[in-house]
PDB file of C-alpha atoms in Angstrom:
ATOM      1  CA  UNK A   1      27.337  12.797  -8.580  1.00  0.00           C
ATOM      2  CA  UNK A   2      30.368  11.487  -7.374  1.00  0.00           C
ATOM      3  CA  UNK A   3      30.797   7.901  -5.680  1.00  0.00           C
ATOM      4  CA  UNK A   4      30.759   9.005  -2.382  1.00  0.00           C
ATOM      5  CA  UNK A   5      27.645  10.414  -2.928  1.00  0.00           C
ATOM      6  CA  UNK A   6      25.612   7.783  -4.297  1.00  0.00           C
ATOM      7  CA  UNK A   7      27.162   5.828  -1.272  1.00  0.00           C
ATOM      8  CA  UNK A   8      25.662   8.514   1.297  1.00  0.00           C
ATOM      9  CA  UNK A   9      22.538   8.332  -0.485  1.00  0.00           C
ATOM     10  CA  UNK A  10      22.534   4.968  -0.022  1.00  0.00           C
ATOM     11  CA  UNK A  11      23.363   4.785   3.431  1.00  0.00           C
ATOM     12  CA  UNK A  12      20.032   6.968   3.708  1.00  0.00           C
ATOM     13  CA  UNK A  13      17.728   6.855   1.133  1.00  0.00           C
ATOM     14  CA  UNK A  14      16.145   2.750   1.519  1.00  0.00           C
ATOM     15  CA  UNK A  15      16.172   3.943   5.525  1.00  0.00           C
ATOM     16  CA  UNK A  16      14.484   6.957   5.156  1.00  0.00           C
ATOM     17  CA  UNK A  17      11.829   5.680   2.197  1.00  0.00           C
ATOM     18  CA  UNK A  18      10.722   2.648   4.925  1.00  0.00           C
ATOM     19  CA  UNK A  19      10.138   5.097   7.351  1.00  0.00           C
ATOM     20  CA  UNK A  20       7.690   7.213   5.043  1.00  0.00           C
ATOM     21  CA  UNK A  21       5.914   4.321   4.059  1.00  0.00           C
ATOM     22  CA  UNK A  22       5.589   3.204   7.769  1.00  0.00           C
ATOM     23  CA  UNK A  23       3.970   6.485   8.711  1.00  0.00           C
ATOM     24  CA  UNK A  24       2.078   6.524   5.963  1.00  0.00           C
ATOM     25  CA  UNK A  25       0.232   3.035   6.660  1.00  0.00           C
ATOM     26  CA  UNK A  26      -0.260   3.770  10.107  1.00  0.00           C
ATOM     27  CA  UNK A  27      -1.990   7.421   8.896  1.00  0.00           C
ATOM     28  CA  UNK A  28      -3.932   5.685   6.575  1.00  0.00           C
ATOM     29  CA  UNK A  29      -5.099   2.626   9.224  1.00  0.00           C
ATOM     30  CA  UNK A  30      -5.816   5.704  11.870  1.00  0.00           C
ATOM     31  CA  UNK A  31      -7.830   8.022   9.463  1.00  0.00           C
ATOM     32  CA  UNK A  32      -9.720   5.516   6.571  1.00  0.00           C
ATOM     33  CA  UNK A  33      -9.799   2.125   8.565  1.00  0.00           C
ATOM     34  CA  UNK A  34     -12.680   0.807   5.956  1.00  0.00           C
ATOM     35  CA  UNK A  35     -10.373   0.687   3.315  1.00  0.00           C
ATOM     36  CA  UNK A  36      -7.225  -0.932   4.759  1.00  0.00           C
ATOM     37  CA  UNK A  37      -9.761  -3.559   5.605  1.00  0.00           C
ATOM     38  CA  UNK A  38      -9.944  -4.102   1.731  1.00  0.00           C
ATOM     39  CA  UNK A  39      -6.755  -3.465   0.804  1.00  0.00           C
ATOM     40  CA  UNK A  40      -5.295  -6.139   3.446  1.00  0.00           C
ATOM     41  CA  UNK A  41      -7.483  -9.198   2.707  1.00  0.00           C
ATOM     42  CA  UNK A  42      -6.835 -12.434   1.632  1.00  0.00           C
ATOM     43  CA  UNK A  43      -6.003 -12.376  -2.081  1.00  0.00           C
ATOM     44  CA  UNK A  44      -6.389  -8.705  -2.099  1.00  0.00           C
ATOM     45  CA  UNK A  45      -3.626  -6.288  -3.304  1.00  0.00           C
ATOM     46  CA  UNK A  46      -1.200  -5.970  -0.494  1.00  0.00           C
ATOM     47  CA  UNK A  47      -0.742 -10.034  -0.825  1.00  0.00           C
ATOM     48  CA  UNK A  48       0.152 -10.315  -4.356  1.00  0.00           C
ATOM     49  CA  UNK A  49       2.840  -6.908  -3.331  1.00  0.00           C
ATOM     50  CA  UNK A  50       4.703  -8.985  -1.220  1.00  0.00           C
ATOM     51  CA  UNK A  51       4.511 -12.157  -3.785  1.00  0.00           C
ATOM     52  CA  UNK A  52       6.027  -9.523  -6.141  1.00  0.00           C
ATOM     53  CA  UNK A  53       8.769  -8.513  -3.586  1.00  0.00           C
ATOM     54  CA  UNK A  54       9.372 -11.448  -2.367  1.00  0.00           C
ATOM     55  CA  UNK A  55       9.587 -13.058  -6.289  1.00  0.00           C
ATOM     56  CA  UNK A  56      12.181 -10.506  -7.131  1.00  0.00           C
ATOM     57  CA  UNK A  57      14.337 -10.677  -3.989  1.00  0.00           C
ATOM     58  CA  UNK A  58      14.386 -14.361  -4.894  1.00  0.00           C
ATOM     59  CA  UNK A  59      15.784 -13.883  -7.908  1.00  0.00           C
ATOM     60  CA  UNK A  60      18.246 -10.725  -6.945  1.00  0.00           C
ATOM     61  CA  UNK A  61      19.823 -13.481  -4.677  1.00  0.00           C
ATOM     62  CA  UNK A  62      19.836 -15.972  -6.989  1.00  0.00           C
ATOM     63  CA  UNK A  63      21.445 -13.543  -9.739  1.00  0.00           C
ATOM     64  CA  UNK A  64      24.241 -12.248  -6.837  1.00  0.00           C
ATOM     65  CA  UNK A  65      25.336 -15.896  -5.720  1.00  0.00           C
ATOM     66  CA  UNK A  66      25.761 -17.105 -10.081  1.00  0.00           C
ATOM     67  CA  UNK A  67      28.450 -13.674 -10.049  1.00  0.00           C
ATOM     68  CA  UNK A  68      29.946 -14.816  -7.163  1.00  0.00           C
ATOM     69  CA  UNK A  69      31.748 -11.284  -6.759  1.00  0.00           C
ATOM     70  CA  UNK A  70      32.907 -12.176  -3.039  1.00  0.00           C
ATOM     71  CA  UNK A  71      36.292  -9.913  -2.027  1.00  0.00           C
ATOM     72  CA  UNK A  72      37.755 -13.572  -0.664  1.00  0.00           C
ATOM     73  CA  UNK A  73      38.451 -16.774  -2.945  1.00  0.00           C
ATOM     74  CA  UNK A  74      37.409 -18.904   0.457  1.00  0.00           C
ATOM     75  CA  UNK A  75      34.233 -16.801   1.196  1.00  0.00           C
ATOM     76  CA  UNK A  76      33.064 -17.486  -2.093  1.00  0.00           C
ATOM     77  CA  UNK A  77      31.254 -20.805  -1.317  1.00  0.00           C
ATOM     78  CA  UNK A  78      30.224 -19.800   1.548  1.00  0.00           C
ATOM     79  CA  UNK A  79      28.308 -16.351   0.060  1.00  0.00           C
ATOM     80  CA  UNK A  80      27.034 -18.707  -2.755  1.00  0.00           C
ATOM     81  CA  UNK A  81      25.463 -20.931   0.287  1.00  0.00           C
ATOM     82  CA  UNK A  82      23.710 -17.921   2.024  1.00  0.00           C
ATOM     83  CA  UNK A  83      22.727 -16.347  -1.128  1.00  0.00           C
ATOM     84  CA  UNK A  84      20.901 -19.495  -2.309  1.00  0.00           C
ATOM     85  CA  UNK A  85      19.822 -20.274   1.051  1.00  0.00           C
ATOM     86  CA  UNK A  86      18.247 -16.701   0.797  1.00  0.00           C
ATOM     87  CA  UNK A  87      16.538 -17.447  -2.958  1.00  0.00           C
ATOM     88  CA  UNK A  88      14.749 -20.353  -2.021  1.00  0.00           C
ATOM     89  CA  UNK A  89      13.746 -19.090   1.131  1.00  0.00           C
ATOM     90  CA  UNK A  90      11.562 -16.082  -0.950  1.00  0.00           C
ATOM     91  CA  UNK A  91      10.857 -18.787  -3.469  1.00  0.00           C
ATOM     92  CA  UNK A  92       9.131 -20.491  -0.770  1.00  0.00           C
ATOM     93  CA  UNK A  93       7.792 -17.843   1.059  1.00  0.00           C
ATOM     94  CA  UNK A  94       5.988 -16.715  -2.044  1.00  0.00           C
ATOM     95  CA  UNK A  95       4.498 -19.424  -3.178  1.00  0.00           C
ATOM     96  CA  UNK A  96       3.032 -19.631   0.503  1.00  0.00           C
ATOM     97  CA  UNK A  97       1.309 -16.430  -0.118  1.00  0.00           C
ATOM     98  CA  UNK A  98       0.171 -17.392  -3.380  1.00  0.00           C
ATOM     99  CA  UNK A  99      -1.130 -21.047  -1.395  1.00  0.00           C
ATOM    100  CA  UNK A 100       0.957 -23.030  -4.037  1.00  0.00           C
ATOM    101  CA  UNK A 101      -1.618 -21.691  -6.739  1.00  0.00           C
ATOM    102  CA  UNK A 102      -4.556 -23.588  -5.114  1.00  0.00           C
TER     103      UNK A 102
END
């Protein structure tokens, strides 16, 4: 696989897999309603899901602002703002759907 192809794919692929998953929560809310019901609530699966994601994007920003790999030495500090911004931000946002650990 050459670069340009693992740049298509990509371009396409984290696109294309948000879509599936879209249709299939919306099939799955239309045709077994009972079940998203237990799925969705508070402290149930989907919740601690999105305290994974958002954990992990957290530190995925946090790991790309320490490299610093920014194609301009004056957009450097700038980059390292946002992507720290962006860290604490999901640090924050997942310890609000964990309630702090209360």
């Amino acid at each position: 696989m050459t670069t340009s192809d693992r740049q298509n794919f990509a371009n396409y692929a984290v696109p294309l897999a948000s879509a599936g998953a879209l249709v299939v929560l919306i099939l799955w809310q239309i045709y077994f309603p009972d079940s998203m019901d237990w799925w969705a609530k508070e402290d149930g699966p989907f919740e601690y899901a999105t305290v994974l994601f958002y954990g992990v994007s957290s530190l995925i920003f946090w790991r790309m602002a320490r490299r610093g790999n920014f194609p301009l030495n004056s957009t450097r500090r700038f980059g390292q703002i946002i992507l720290i911004t962006g860290a604490l931000g999901c640090f924050f946002i997942m310890g609000e759907e964990i309630s702090w650990g209360q």
